[in-house]
Each structure stands twice: as structure tokens, then as C-alpha cells.
Short mmCIF file of C-alpha atoms in Angstrom, two decimals:
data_model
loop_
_atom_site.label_atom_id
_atom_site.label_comp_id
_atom_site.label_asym_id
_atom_site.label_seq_id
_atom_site.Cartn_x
_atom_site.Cartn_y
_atom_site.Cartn_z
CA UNK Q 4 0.00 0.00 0.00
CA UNK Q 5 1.20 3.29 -0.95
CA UNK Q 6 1.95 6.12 1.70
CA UNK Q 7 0.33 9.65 1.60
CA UNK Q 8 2.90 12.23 1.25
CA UNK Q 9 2.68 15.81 1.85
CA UNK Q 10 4.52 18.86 0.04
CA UNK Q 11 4.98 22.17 0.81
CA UNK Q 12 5.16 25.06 -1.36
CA UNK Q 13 5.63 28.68 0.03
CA UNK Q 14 5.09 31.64 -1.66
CA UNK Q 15 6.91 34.79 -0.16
CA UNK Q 16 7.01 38.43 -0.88
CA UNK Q 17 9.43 40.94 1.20
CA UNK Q 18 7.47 43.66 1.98
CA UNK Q 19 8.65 47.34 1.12
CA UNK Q 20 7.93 49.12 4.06
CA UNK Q 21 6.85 48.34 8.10
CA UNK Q 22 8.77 45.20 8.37
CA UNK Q 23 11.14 44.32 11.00
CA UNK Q 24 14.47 41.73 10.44
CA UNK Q 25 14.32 39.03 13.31
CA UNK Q 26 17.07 36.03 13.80
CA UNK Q 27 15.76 32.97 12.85
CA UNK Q 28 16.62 31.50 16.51
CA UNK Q 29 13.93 33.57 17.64
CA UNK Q 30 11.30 32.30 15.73
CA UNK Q 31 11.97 28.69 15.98
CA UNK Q 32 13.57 28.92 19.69
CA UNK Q 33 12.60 25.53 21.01
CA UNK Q 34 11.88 27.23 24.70
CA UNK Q 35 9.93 29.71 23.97
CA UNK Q 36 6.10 29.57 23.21
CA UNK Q 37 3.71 31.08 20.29
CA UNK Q 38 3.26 34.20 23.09
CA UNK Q 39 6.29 34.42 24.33
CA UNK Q 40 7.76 34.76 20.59
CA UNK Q 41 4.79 36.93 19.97
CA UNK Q 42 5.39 39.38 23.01
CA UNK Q 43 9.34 39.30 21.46
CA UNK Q 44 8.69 40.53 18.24
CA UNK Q 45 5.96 42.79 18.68
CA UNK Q 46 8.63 44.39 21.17
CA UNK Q 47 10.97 44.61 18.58
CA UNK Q 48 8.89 46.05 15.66
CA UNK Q 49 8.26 49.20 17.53
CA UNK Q 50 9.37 52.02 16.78
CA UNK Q 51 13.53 53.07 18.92
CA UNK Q 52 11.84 55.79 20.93
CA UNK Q 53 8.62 53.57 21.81
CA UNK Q 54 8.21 52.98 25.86
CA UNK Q 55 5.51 50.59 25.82
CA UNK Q 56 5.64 48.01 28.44
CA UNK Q 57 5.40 44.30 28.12
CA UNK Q 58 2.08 44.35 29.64
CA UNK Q 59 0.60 46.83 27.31
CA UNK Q 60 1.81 44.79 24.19
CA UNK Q 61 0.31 42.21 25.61
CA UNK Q 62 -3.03 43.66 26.16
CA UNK Q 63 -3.08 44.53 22.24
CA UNK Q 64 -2.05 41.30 21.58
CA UNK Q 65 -4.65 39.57 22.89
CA UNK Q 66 -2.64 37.86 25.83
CA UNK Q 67 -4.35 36.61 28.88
CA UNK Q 68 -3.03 37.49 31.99
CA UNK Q 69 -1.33 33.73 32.43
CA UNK Q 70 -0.02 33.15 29.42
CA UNK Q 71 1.34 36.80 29.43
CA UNK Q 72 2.74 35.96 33.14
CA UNK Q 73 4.68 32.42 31.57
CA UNK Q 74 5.63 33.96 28.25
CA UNK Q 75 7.31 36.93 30.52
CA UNK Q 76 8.83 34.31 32.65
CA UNK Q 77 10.34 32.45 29.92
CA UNK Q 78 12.05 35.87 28.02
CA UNK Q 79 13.31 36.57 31.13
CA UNK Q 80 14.92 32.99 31.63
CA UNK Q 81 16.57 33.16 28.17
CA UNK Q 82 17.42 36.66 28.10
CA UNK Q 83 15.13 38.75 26.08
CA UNK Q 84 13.89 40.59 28.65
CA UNK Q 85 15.82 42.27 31.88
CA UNK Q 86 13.98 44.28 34.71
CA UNK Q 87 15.05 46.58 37.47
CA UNK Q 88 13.61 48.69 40.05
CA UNK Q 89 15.09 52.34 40.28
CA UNK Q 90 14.32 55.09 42.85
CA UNK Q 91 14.35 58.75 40.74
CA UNK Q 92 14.62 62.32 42.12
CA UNK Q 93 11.74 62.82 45.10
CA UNK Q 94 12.28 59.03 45.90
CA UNK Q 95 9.86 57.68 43.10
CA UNK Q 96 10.17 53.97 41.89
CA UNK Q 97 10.22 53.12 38.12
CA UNK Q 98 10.99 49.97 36.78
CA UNK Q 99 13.02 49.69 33.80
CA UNK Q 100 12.99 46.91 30.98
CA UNK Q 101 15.05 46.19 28.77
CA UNK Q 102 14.09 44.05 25.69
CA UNK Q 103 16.88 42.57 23.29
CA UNK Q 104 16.77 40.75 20.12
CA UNK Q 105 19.74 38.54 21.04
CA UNK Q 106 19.93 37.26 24.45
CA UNK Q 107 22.13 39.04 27.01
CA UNK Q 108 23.64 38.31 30.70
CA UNK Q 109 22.49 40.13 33.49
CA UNK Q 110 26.18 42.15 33.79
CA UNK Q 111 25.52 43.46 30.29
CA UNK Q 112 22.16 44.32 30.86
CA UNK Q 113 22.92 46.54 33.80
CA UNK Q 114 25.55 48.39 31.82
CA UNK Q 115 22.63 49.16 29.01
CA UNK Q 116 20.25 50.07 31.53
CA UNK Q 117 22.50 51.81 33.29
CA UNK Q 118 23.40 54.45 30.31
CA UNK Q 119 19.38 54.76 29.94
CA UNK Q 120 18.15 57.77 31.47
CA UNK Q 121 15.35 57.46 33.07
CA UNK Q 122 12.31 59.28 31.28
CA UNK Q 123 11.66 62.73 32.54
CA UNK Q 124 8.26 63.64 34.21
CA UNK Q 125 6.39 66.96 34.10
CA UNK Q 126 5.68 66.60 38.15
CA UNK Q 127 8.08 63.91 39.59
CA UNK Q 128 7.30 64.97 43.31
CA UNK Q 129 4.10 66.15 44.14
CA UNK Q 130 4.76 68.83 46.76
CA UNK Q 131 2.50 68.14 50.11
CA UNK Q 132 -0.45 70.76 50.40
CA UNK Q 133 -0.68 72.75 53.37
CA UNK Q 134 -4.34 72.46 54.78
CA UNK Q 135 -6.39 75.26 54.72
CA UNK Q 136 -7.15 77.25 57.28
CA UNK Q 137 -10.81 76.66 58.96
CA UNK Q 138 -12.70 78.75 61.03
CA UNK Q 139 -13.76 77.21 64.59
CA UNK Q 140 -17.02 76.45 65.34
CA UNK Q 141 -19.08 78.30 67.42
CA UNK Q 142 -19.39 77.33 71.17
CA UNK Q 143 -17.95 75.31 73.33
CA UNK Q 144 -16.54 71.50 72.38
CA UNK Q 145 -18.52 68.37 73.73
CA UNK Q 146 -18.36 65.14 74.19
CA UNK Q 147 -20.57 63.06 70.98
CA UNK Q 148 -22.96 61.01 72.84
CA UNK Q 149 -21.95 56.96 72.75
CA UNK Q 150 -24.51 55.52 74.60
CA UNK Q 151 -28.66 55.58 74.50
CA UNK Q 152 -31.05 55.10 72.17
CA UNK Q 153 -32.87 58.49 70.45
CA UNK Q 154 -34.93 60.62 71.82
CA UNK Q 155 -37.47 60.92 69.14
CA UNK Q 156 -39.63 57.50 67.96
CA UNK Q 157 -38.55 55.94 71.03
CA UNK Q 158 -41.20 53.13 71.18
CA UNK Q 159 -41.88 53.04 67.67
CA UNK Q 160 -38.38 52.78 65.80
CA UNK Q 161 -36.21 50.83 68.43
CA UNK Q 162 -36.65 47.17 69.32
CA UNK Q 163 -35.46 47.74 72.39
CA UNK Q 164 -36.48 50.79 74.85
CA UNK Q 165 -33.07 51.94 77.12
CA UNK Q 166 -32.31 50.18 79.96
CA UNK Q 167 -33.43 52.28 83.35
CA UNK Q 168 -31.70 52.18 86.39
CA UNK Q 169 -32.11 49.15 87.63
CA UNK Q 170 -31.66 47.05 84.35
CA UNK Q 171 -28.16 49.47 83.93
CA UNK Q 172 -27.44 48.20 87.40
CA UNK Q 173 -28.12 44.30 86.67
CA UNK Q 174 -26.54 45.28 83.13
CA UNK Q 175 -23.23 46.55 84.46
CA UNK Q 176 -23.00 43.11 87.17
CA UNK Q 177 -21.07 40.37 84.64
CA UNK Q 178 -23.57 36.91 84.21
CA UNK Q 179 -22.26 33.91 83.04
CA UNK Q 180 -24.06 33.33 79.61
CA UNK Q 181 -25.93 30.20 78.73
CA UNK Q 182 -24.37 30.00 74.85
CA UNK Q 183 -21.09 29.20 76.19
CA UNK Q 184 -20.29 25.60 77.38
CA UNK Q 185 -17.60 25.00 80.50
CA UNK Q 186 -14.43 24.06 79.53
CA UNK Q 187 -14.25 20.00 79.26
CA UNK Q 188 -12.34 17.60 81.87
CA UNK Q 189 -10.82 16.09 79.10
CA UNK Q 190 -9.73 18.96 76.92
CA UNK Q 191 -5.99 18.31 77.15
CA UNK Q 192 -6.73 14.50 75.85
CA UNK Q 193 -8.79 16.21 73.10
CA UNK Q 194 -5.85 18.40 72.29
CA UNK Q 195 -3.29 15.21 72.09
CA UNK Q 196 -5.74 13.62 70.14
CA UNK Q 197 -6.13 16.32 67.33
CA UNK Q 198 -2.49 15.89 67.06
CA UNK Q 199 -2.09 12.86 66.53
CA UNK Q 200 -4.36 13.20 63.37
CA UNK Q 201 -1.39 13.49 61.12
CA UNK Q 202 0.00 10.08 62.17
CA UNK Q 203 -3.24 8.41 60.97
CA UNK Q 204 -3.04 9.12 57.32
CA UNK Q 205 -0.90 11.49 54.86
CA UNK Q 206 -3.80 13.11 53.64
CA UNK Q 207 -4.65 14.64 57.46
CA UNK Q 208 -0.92 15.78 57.83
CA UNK Q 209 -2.02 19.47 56.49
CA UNK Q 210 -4.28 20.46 58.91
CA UNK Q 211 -4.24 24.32 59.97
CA UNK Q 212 -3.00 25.18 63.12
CA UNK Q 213 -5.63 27.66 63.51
CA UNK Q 214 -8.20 24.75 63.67
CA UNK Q 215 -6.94 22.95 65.98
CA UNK Q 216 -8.20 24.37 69.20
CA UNK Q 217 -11.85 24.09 67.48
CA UNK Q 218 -10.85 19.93 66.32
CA UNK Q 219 -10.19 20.00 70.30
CA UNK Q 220 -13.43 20.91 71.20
CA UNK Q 221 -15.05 18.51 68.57
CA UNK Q 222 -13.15 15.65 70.02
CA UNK Q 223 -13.98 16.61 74.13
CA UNK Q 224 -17.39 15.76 73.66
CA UNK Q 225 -16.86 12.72 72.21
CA UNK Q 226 -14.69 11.87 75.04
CA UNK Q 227 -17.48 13.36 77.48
CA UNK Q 228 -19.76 10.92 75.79
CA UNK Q 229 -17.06 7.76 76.86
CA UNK Q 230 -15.75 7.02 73.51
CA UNK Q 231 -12.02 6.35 73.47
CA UNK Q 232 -9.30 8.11 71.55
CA UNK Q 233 -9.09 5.00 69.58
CA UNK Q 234 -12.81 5.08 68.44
CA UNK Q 235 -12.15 8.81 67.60
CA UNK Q 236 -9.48 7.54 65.07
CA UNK Q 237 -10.96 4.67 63.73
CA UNK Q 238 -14.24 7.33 63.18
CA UNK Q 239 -12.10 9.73 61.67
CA UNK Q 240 -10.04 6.40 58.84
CA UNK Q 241 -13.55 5.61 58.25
CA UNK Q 242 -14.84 8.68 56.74
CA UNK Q 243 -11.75 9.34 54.54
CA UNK Q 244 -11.88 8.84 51.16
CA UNK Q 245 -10.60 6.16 49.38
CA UNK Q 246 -6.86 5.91 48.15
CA UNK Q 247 -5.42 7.87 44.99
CA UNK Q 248 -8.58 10.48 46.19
CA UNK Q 249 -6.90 14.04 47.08
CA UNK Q 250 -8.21 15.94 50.27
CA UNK Q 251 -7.87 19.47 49.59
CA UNK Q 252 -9.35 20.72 52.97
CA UNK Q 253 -8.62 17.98 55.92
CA UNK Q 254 -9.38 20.40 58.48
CA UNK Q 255 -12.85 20.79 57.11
CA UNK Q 256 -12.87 17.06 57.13
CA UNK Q 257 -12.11 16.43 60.20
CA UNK Q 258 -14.82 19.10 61.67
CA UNK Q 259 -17.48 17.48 59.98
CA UNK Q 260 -16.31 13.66 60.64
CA UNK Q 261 -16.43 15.04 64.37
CA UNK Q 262 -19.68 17.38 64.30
CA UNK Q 263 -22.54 14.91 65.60
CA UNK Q 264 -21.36 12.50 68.51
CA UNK Q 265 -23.08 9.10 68.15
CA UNK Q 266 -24.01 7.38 71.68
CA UNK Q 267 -21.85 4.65 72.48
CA UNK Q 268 -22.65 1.08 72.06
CA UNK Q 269 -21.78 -1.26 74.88
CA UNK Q 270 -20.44 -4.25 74.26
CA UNK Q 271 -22.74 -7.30 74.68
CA UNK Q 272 -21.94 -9.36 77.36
CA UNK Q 273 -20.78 -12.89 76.78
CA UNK Q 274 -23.50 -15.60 76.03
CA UNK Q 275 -23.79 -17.68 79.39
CA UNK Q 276 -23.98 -21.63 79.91
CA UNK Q 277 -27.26 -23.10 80.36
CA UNK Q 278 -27.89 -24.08 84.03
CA UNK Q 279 -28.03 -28.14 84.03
CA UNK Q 280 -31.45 -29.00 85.39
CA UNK Q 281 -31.20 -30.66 88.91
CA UNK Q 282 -33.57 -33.47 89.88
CA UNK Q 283 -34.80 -33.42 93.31
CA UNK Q 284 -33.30 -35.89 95.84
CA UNK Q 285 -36.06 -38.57 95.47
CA UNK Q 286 -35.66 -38.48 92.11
CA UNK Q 287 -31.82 -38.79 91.79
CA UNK Q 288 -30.58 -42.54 89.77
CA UNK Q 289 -33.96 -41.88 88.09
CA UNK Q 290 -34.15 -42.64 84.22
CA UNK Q 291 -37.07 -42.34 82.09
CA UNK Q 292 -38.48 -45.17 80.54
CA UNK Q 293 -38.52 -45.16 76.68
CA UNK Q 294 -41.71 -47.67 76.08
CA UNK Q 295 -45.14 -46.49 75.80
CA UNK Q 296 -46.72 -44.30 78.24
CA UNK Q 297 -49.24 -41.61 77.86
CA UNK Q 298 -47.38 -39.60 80.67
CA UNK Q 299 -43.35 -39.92 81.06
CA UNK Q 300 -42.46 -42.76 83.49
CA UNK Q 301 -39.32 -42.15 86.11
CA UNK Q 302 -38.30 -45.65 86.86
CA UNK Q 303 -34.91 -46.43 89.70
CA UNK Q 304 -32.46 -48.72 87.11
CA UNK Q 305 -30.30 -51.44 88.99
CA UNK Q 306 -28.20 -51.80 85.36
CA UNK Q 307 -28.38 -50.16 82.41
CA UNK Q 308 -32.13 -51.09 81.33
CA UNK Q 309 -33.99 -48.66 79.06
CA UNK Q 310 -37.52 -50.41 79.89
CA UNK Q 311 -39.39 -50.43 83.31
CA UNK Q 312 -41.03 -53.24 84.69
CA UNK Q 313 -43.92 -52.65 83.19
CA UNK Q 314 -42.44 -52.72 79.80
CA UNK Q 315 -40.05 -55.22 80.44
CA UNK Q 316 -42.37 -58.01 80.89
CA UNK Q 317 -43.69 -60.57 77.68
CA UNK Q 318 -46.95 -59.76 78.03
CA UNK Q 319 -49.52 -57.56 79.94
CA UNK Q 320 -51.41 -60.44 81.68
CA UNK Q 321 -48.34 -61.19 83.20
CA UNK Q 322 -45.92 -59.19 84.32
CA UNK Q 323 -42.36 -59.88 85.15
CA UNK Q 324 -41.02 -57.32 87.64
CA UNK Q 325 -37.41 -56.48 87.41
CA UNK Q 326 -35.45 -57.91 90.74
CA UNK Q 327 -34.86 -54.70 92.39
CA UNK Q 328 -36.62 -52.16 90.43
CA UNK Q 329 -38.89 -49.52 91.45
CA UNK Q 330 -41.08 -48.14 89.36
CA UNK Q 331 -41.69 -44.57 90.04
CA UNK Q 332 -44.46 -41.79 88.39
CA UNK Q 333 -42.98 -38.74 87.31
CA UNK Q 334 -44.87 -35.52 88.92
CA UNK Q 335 -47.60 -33.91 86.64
#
């Protein structure tokens, strides 16, 4: 079978005016992307006395802010582009760059830039204006109220009327609120539990350390409840995702793992042995006969006969009592 071949042709006119000369190692540089050769030599076809900046040329060339951010990044690593902060007259900051059509090393670059004045501007320090002068206000200064509600709409507009005396009084005595729990017993377990966290699992060893006293307080009432610090952990294994799955926020993870406390389960206690059954003492050698009997018969054995007497004998009319035996009725 024949292959499918492909050929070229290229048809090329120089242009006779607005064109620029680049080195063909700019244009096939195998480091440097579409915008980062784009940014180059849209640099270079401006005009000597142009001071656009990379970012402008950028903006007209329809580069994103990323792309313009990597193709700057990769001029700078080959060369092409050199920047430096200077401070001007009245202490102002510019920052200089320098873009070359060949690349350069950072000593020659700071001997070009260094023989480039910096641009001069038509206010370089703006001088610091005097305030005016005001005239005082009439009377005497006081004190802006910062307490109280308005005089005006009092009942209508506020939800709350001002507190009289006595409320101010019972207002200014401190009370122990009702939204915040007492410390925990076992808050220092809590806290040795939390970090341990990292220990458990690589994907829990970036937890923030400004969560942790919150994890702490998660993990006291579990411990107020009487779970262990081992059933805290093996709570915690369980809800993580499973492997090759990437936990972005563990600490957020962990809060909600630890959020609702579950009442502990006791462990069942250990299936006991069935209590023989004891006869009484006037029952004791007793066996029970295994002929047929409407009710079960207990009879005394002397041997290791099955039958009683009853049963043992050939026939009904005449019975043949076992030497010995005792034939006994089992209670109803």
C-alpha cells in the first residue's frame, strides 16, 4: 500500500515598508512559546523611541493574563527581557525593561540600563499641600454622645427601649451566659488527640494550626460521651476517602467527621452456659423409661435397662417385675 505524502510550497514576498528583520533563533527557539515569541517581536517592531511596556503589548495582543505571566517568565529565563527597580529624584520607583533581540547576561544588561536615562516627568514629586485654614465652630466643644437610644420615635423605631436604672445596674453586674459551654475535663486528651491526626493518614498531615483548638473541642465531647481516643481515630479512617482520592481541605474534614457524637454502644456481654437442670433428691438414679406411656415414666435402674417393669415383661397379663426395680411416676 502506498503512503500519503505531503509537500509544501511557500510563496513569499518581502514587503517594502513596516517590516522588521528578526534572527531565525527567535522564531523557531525551542523554549519559547507562540506568546512568548509573539510578546518578542511585537517588542521589537516598535518604533527606537517607543516605551511601551510588556504588559501593554500584551493587552493589544490579545494575551491573557497567564499566558502573558509564563511567556514573561520564559524571556526573562533566556534573556530577552531584563527588569530593574530604580528610585528617581523625590524618591519615586520606576521599573526599567530592557528588551533585546539577542539574548544578554544580566552584567551586560545593567551596563545598558545603566546608560538609559530614566524618562523625565512633568511633576516627579508632588509637593505636600498645606491644609487650609478653617474657622472654629461656634461654642464650646462636647463630648458626641456613645450611649442611649434616640430621643425621638422611642417606642416606635427601636426594638429595644433603654435600659433604666435598675436594668443598667443588673446590666453593668457580669452573668455567666448560657451560649457558652464550661471548659471540658478532658480537653488536654482532646488536644493530644487532634495531634495525633497526622499520624493516621498522609492526607490529614495538612491540617491548619488555627483549627486545631476548634478539632479539640469537637473531640472533648466525644470523650465526654465515653468514647475512646481509639474510636475517635478509627471514626475519623472511616470517613476518609478512598486511596489515589486528594483531600484538599482535611481540616474541614475532620470538623465534619467530628460534628454529631453518636451514643456509644456497649459491648454485649458474653453468652452464658445453660444451668443443668437438677432433679430433686427422690428423684436422683432416676431414668425415664422409653416404652409407651401416655405420661413420662421415672423408673430407679439397677443396670443399664432402658424399659421399666412394666415394659419389660412378655406380656400384659403377666408381668415380670425387674429384681430390684422400682417403678416410680414422674410428677404432673
Amino acid at each position: 500500500m502506498e503512503q500519503e505524502s505531503t509537500v509544501i510550497y511557500r510563496h513569499f514576498n518581502a514587503p517594502s515598508r513596516a517590516f522588521s528583520q528578526f534572527s531565525h533563533e527567535i522564531i523557531r527557539h525551542p523554549r519559547l512559546s507562540s506568546d512568548a515569541v509573539r510578546l518578542l517581536t511585537w517588542q521589537l517592531s516598535l518604533p527606537q523611541n517607543a516605551r511601551e511596556s510588556l504588559s501593554a503589548t500584551a493587552h493589544r495582543a490579545r494575551i491573557g493574563g497567564c499566558a502573558f505571566t509564563r511567556a514573561k517568565r520564559q524571556l526573562k529565563d533566556e534573556g530577552f527581557v531584563h527588569e530593574r527597580r530604580v528610585q528617581g529624584p523625590g524618591g519615586r520607583w520606576t521599573t526599567q525593561q530592557l528588551v533585546s533581540s539577542t539574548p544578554l547576561a544580566p552584567g551586560e544588561a545593567a551596563k545598558l540600563l545603566a546608560r538609559t536615562p530614566l524618562p523625565a516627568c512633568a511633576d516627579p514629586v508632588t509637593p505636600q499641600v498645606a491644609p487650609s485654614p478653617r474657622s472654629p465652630a461656634a461654642g464650646r466643644p462636647t463630648t458626641p454622645p456613645t450611649d442611649g437610644h434616640p430621643d425621638e420615635y422611642l417606642r416606635k423605631d427601636t426594638s429595644t427601649p433603654p435600659a433604666g436604672p435598675a436594668k443598667a445596674a443588673e446590666a453593668a453586674e457580669p452573668t455567666v451566659t448560657a451560649d457558652r459551654a464550661p471548659a471540658s475535663p478532658r480537653l488536654e486528651d482532646a488536644r493530644a488527640l487532634v495531634g495525633a491526626l497526622h499520624l493516621l493518614s498522609p492526607a490529614l498531615r495538612y491540617i491548619p494550626p488555627a483549627m486545631r483548638d476548634e478539632l479539640a473541642g469537637l473531640a472533648a465531647r466525644w470523650l465526654d460521651a465515653g468514647h475512646s481516643s481509639a474510636d475517635v481515630h478509627e471514626h475519623v479512617l472511616r470517613g476518609l476517602p478512598g486511596a489515589g482520592t486528594p483531600v484538599h481541605r482535611p481540616g474541614g474534614l475532620v470538623r465534619h467527621l467530628l460534628r454529631d457524637v453518636p451514643p456509644r454502644t456497649l459491648p454485649a456481654p458474653p453468652p452464658t452456659a445453660p444451668t443443668p437442670i437438677r432433679l430433686s433428691v427422690r428423684l436422683e438414679g432416676a431414668r425415664e423409661c422409653t416404652g409407651h406411656h401416655t405420661q413420662p415414666m421415672l423408673f430407679r435402674p439397677l443396670g443399664d435397662e432402658t424399659l421399666c417393669a412394666a415394659c419389660a415383661a412378655p406380656t400384659r397379663d403377666e408381668p415380670v417385675p425387674v429384681p430390684g426395680g422400682e417403678r416410680l411416676r414422674a410428677p404432673s
